[in-house]
């Protein structure tokens, strides 16, 4: 869905993408990470503590995702997507698989 919205030339579609990335995507990524691993949700602070201890790379990526505000910043264009939106979409894509697929526990 996001790729279809970002490829659109209609400003309404681009605003819709911005809204979805700001409102829905962070919660989807964060909560699904814990749900996919069958980890009990004990609140935001406990979740951050868990990620700091067990998956600090994911926490860094999540913080990058939620803090990305500059739509005009270009980090490279891929798949013919407009450069202005690729950074946030790329971060989302990097996070989607670890958020929904559990990793083997050691």
Short mmCIF file of N, CA and C in Angstrom, two decimals:
data_model
loop_
_atom_site.label_atom_id
_atom_site.label_comp_id
_atom_site.label_asym_id
_atom_site.label_seq_id
_atom_site.Cartn_x
_atom_site.Cartn_y
_atom_site.Cartn_z
N UNK A 1 0.82 -1.19 0.00
CA UNK A 1 0.00 0.00 0.00
C UNK A 1 0.86 1.25 0.00
N UNK A 2 1.90 1.29 0.83
CA UNK A 2 2.74 2.49 0.93
C UNK A 2 3.42 2.77 -0.40
N UNK A 3 3.89 1.75 -1.08
CA UNK A 3 4.56 1.97 -2.36
C UNK A 3 3.60 2.56 -3.39
N UNK A 4 2.35 2.12 -3.34
CA UNK A 4 1.35 2.64 -4.28
C UNK A 4 1.08 4.12 -3.97
N UNK A 5 0.97 4.44 -2.68
CA UNK A 5 0.71 5.83 -2.29
C UNK A 5 1.88 6.74 -2.65
N UNK A 6 3.09 6.27 -2.42
CA UNK A 6 4.25 7.12 -2.68
C UNK A 6 4.46 7.34 -4.17
N UNK A 7 4.01 6.41 -4.98
CA UNK A 7 4.16 6.54 -6.43
C UNK A 7 3.11 7.47 -7.03
N UNK A 8 2.09 7.80 -6.27
CA UNK A 8 1.02 8.66 -6.79
C UNK A 8 1.49 10.10 -6.91
N UNK A 9 0.93 10.79 -7.86
CA UNK A 9 1.25 12.21 -8.04
C UNK A 9 0.23 13.09 -7.35
N UNK A 10 -0.87 12.55 -6.92
CA UNK A 10 -1.93 13.30 -6.26
C UNK A 10 -1.49 13.66 -4.84
N UNK A 11 -1.48 14.94 -4.49
CA UNK A 11 -1.06 15.35 -3.14
C UNK A 11 -1.89 14.69 -2.03
N UNK A 12 -3.15 14.38 -2.29
CA UNK A 12 -3.98 13.72 -1.30
C UNK A 12 -3.41 12.35 -0.92
N UNK A 13 -2.93 11.61 -1.91
CA UNK A 13 -2.33 10.30 -1.65
C UNK A 13 -1.06 10.44 -0.83
N UNK A 14 -0.26 11.46 -1.14
CA UNK A 14 0.98 11.67 -0.39
C UNK A 14 0.69 12.10 1.04
N UNK A 15 -0.35 12.90 1.24
CA UNK A 15 -0.75 13.28 2.60
C UNK A 15 -1.26 12.06 3.37
N UNK A 16 -1.96 11.18 2.67
CA UNK A 16 -2.45 9.95 3.28
C UNK A 16 -1.27 9.09 3.75
N UNK A 17 -0.26 8.99 2.92
CA UNK A 17 0.94 8.24 3.29
C UNK A 17 1.60 8.86 4.52
N UNK A 18 1.74 10.17 4.54
CA UNK A 18 2.33 10.85 5.69
C UNK A 18 1.54 10.55 6.96
N UNK A 19 0.24 10.60 6.85
CA UNK A 19 -0.62 10.34 8.00
C UNK A 19 -0.45 8.90 8.50
N UNK A 20 -0.46 7.96 7.58
CA UNK A 20 -0.29 6.55 7.97
C UNK A 20 1.07 6.31 8.61
N UNK A 21 2.11 6.91 8.05
CA UNK A 21 3.46 6.72 8.59
C UNK A 21 3.60 7.37 9.96
N UNK A 22 2.88 8.44 10.21
CA UNK A 22 2.98 9.14 11.50
C UNK A 22 2.11 8.48 12.57
N UNK A 23 0.91 8.04 12.20
CA UNK A 23 -0.03 7.54 13.20
C UNK A 23 -0.01 6.03 13.40
N UNK A 24 -0.06 5.29 12.31
CA UNK A 24 -0.25 3.85 12.42
C UNK A 24 1.05 3.05 12.43
N UNK A 25 1.98 3.44 11.61
CA UNK A 25 3.20 2.65 11.43
C UNK A 25 4.00 2.46 12.72
N UNK A 26 4.23 3.51 13.52
CA UNK A 26 5.03 3.28 14.74
C UNK A 26 4.40 2.26 15.68
N UNK A 27 3.10 2.34 15.89
CA UNK A 27 2.43 1.39 16.78
C UNK A 27 2.47 -0.01 16.19
N UNK A 28 2.23 -0.13 14.90
CA UNK A 28 2.28 -1.45 14.26
C UNK A 28 3.65 -2.09 14.45
N UNK A 29 4.69 -1.34 14.17
CA UNK A 29 6.04 -1.88 14.30
C UNK A 29 6.36 -2.26 15.73
N UNK A 30 6.09 -1.37 16.65
CA UNK A 30 6.50 -1.57 18.05
C UNK A 30 5.74 -2.71 18.70
N UNK A 31 4.41 -2.69 18.62
CA UNK A 31 3.62 -3.73 19.28
C UNK A 31 3.78 -5.09 18.60
N UNK A 32 3.88 -5.09 17.28
CA UNK A 32 4.05 -6.37 16.58
C UNK A 32 5.38 -7.03 16.91
N UNK A 33 6.40 -6.25 17.18
CA UNK A 33 7.69 -6.81 17.57
C UNK A 33 7.51 -7.72 18.79
N UNK A 34 6.79 -7.24 19.79
CA UNK A 34 6.60 -8.01 21.02
C UNK A 34 5.59 -9.14 20.82
N UNK A 35 4.55 -8.88 20.07
CA UNK A 35 3.53 -9.90 19.80
C UNK A 35 4.14 -11.09 19.05
N UNK A 36 4.97 -10.82 18.06
CA UNK A 36 5.56 -11.89 17.25
C UNK A 36 6.48 -12.78 18.08
N UNK A 37 7.02 -12.24 19.15
CA UNK A 37 7.93 -13.01 20.01
C UNK A 37 7.23 -13.58 21.24
N UNK A 38 5.93 -13.38 21.30
CA UNK A 38 5.14 -13.85 22.44
C UNK A 38 5.67 -13.29 23.76
N UNK A 39 6.07 -12.02 23.71
CA UNK A 39 6.55 -11.35 24.91
C UNK A 39 5.41 -10.56 25.53
N UNK A 40 5.27 -10.66 26.80
CA UNK A 40 4.21 -9.95 27.51
C UNK A 40 4.47 -8.45 27.45
N UNK A 41 3.42 -7.69 27.18
CA UNK A 41 3.53 -6.23 27.15
C UNK A 41 3.41 -5.70 28.57
N UNK A 42 4.48 -5.07 29.06
CA UNK A 42 4.50 -4.51 30.40
C UNK A 42 4.65 -3.00 30.38
N UNK A 43 4.31 -2.38 29.27
CA UNK A 43 4.37 -0.93 29.16
C UNK A 43 5.58 -0.44 28.37
N UNK A 44 5.53 0.83 28.05
CA UNK A 44 6.54 1.43 27.18
C UNK A 44 7.94 1.39 27.79
N UNK A 45 8.06 1.78 29.05
CA UNK A 45 9.38 1.83 29.66
C UNK A 45 10.01 0.44 29.72
N UNK A 46 9.21 -0.55 30.05
CA UNK A 46 9.72 -1.92 30.11
C UNK A 46 10.11 -2.40 28.71
N UNK A 47 9.35 -2.01 27.72
CA UNK A 47 9.67 -2.39 26.33
C UNK A 47 11.01 -1.78 25.91
N UNK A 48 11.22 -0.54 26.26
CA UNK A 48 12.49 0.10 25.92
C UNK A 48 13.65 -0.59 26.65
N UNK A 49 13.43 -0.91 27.91
CA UNK A 49 14.47 -1.65 28.66
C UNK A 49 14.79 -2.99 27.98
N UNK A 50 13.74 -3.69 27.56
CA UNK A 50 13.94 -4.97 26.90
C UNK A 50 14.76 -4.80 25.62
N UNK A 51 14.37 -3.82 24.79
CA UNK A 51 15.08 -3.62 23.53
C UNK A 51 16.53 -3.19 23.77
N UNK A 52 16.76 -2.35 24.76
CA UNK A 52 18.14 -1.95 25.07
C UNK A 52 18.99 -3.17 25.42
N UNK A 53 18.41 -4.10 26.13
CA UNK A 53 19.16 -5.27 26.57
C UNK A 53 19.25 -6.37 25.51
N UNK A 54 18.21 -6.54 24.69
CA UNK A 54 18.13 -7.70 23.80
C UNK A 54 18.21 -7.38 22.31
N UNK A 55 17.87 -6.16 21.92
CA UNK A 55 17.88 -5.83 20.50
C UNK A 55 18.10 -4.32 20.32
N UNK A 56 19.27 -3.84 20.73
CA UNK A 56 19.52 -2.40 20.66
C UNK A 56 19.50 -1.85 19.23
N UNK A 57 19.86 -2.67 18.25
CA UNK A 57 19.83 -2.20 16.86
C UNK A 57 18.40 -1.87 16.42
N UNK A 58 17.45 -2.70 16.85
CA UNK A 58 16.05 -2.45 16.51
C UNK A 58 15.58 -1.15 17.16
N UNK A 59 15.96 -0.93 18.40
CA UNK A 59 15.56 0.30 19.10
C UNK A 59 16.12 1.53 18.39
N UNK A 60 17.36 1.48 17.97
CA UNK A 60 17.97 2.60 17.25
C UNK A 60 17.21 2.86 15.95
N UNK A 61 16.91 1.80 15.23
CA UNK A 61 16.17 1.95 13.97
C UNK A 61 14.77 2.50 14.21
N UNK A 62 14.11 2.04 15.26
CA UNK A 62 12.78 2.55 15.59
C UNK A 62 12.84 4.04 15.93
N UNK A 63 13.81 4.43 16.71
CA UNK A 63 13.95 5.85 17.05
C UNK A 63 14.24 6.69 15.82
N UNK A 64 15.02 6.15 14.89
CA UNK A 64 15.25 6.86 13.62
C UNK A 64 13.94 7.03 12.86
N UNK A 65 13.16 5.96 12.84
CA UNK A 65 11.90 5.99 12.09
C UNK A 65 10.95 7.05 12.65
N UNK A 66 10.74 7.06 13.97
CA UNK A 66 9.77 7.99 14.54
C UNK A 66 10.27 9.42 14.54
N UNK A 67 11.57 9.62 14.48
CA UNK A 67 12.08 11.00 14.50
C UNK A 67 12.28 11.58 13.11
N UNK A 68 12.18 10.77 12.08
CA UNK A 68 12.36 11.26 10.71
C UNK A 68 11.23 12.20 10.34
N UNK A 69 11.54 13.45 10.16
CA UNK A 69 10.53 14.46 9.85
C UNK A 69 10.76 15.14 8.51
N UNK A 70 11.96 15.19 8.05
CA UNK A 70 12.30 15.96 6.86
C UNK A 70 11.97 15.18 5.59
N UNK A 71 10.84 15.49 5.01
CA UNK A 71 10.44 14.78 3.80
C UNK A 71 11.29 15.13 2.61
N UNK A 72 12.01 16.24 2.65
CA UNK A 72 12.81 16.64 1.50
C UNK A 72 14.21 16.06 1.55
N UNK A 73 14.58 15.42 2.65
CA UNK A 73 15.90 14.85 2.78
C UNK A 73 16.02 13.65 1.87
N UNK A 74 17.08 13.56 1.12
CA UNK A 74 17.25 12.46 0.18
C UNK A 74 18.37 11.54 0.65
N UNK A 75 18.04 10.28 0.78
CA UNK A 75 19.03 9.27 1.13
C UNK A 75 19.17 8.28 -0.01
N UNK A 76 18.88 8.71 -1.20
CA UNK A 76 18.98 7.83 -2.36
C UNK A 76 17.63 7.37 -2.83
N UNK A 77 17.47 7.28 -4.13
CA UNK A 77 16.21 6.84 -4.72
C UNK A 77 16.33 5.38 -5.12
N UNK A 78 15.27 4.64 -4.86
CA UNK A 78 15.26 3.24 -5.24
C UNK A 78 13.90 2.91 -5.85
N UNK A 79 13.90 1.99 -6.78
CA UNK A 79 12.66 1.49 -7.39
C UNK A 79 11.79 2.61 -7.95
N UNK A 80 12.39 3.64 -8.46
CA UNK A 80 11.68 4.77 -9.07
C UNK A 80 10.75 5.49 -8.10
N UNK A 81 11.02 5.42 -6.80
CA UNK A 81 10.23 6.14 -5.82
C UNK A 81 10.82 7.54 -5.65
N UNK A 82 9.98 8.52 -5.38
CA UNK A 82 10.51 9.86 -5.15
C UNK A 82 11.49 9.87 -3.99
N UNK A 83 12.61 10.53 -4.17
CA UNK A 83 13.65 10.57 -3.15
C UNK A 83 13.14 11.17 -1.85
N UNK A 84 12.26 12.14 -1.92
CA UNK A 84 11.82 12.85 -0.73
C UNK A 84 11.15 11.94 0.29
N UNK A 85 10.60 10.83 -0.15
CA UNK A 85 9.89 9.96 0.77
C UNK A 85 10.61 8.64 1.01
N UNK A 86 11.68 8.40 0.32
CA UNK A 86 12.28 7.08 0.39
C UNK A 86 12.89 6.78 1.75
N UNK A 87 13.47 7.76 2.44
CA UNK A 87 14.15 7.47 3.69
C UNK A 87 13.19 6.86 4.72
N UNK A 88 12.07 7.47 4.96
CA UNK A 88 11.15 6.93 5.97
C UNK A 88 10.58 5.58 5.53
N UNK A 89 10.30 5.44 4.27
CA UNK A 89 9.79 4.17 3.75
C UNK A 89 10.85 3.08 3.85
N UNK A 90 12.09 3.43 3.60
CA UNK A 90 13.18 2.46 3.68
C UNK A 90 13.35 1.97 5.11
N UNK A 91 13.28 2.88 6.06
CA UNK A 91 13.39 2.48 7.47
C UNK A 91 12.23 1.57 7.84
N UNK A 92 11.02 1.93 7.40
CA UNK A 92 9.85 1.09 7.69
C UNK A 92 10.05 -0.32 7.13
N UNK A 93 10.54 -0.38 5.90
CA UNK A 93 10.79 -1.68 5.28
C UNK A 93 11.82 -2.50 6.04
N UNK A 94 12.85 -1.85 6.54
CA UNK A 94 13.87 -2.55 7.32
C UNK A 94 13.29 -3.12 8.61
N UNK A 95 12.30 -2.44 9.15
CA UNK A 95 11.74 -2.83 10.44
C UNK A 95 10.58 -3.82 10.33
N UNK A 96 9.94 -3.88 9.19
CA UNK A 96 8.73 -4.68 9.05
C UNK A 96 8.97 -6.16 9.31
N UNK A 97 10.04 -6.71 8.76
CA UNK A 97 10.29 -8.15 8.95
C UNK A 97 10.65 -8.47 10.39
N UNK A 98 11.62 -7.76 11.01
CA UNK A 98 11.90 -8.08 12.42
C UNK A 98 10.70 -7.83 13.33
N UNK A 99 9.80 -6.94 12.94
CA UNK A 99 8.63 -6.66 13.78
C UNK A 99 7.60 -7.77 13.71
N UNK A 100 7.59 -8.52 12.62
CA UNK A 100 6.53 -9.51 12.46
C UNK A 100 7.03 -10.96 12.51
N UNK A 101 8.34 -11.18 12.47
CA UNK A 101 8.86 -12.53 12.49
C UNK A 101 9.73 -12.73 13.72
N UNK A 102 9.36 -13.67 14.56
CA UNK A 102 10.19 -13.92 15.74
C UNK A 102 11.53 -14.53 15.35
N UNK A 103 12.53 -14.22 16.12
CA UNK A 103 13.84 -14.83 15.92
C UNK A 103 13.98 -15.95 16.93
N UNK A 104 14.76 -16.93 16.63
CA UNK A 104 14.91 -18.04 17.58
C UNK A 104 15.50 -17.54 18.89
N UNK A 105 14.96 -18.02 19.97
CA UNK A 105 15.48 -17.65 21.29
C UNK A 105 16.69 -18.51 21.59
N UNK A 106 17.68 -17.90 22.21
CA UNK A 106 18.89 -18.62 22.58
C UNK A 106 18.80 -19.14 24.00
#
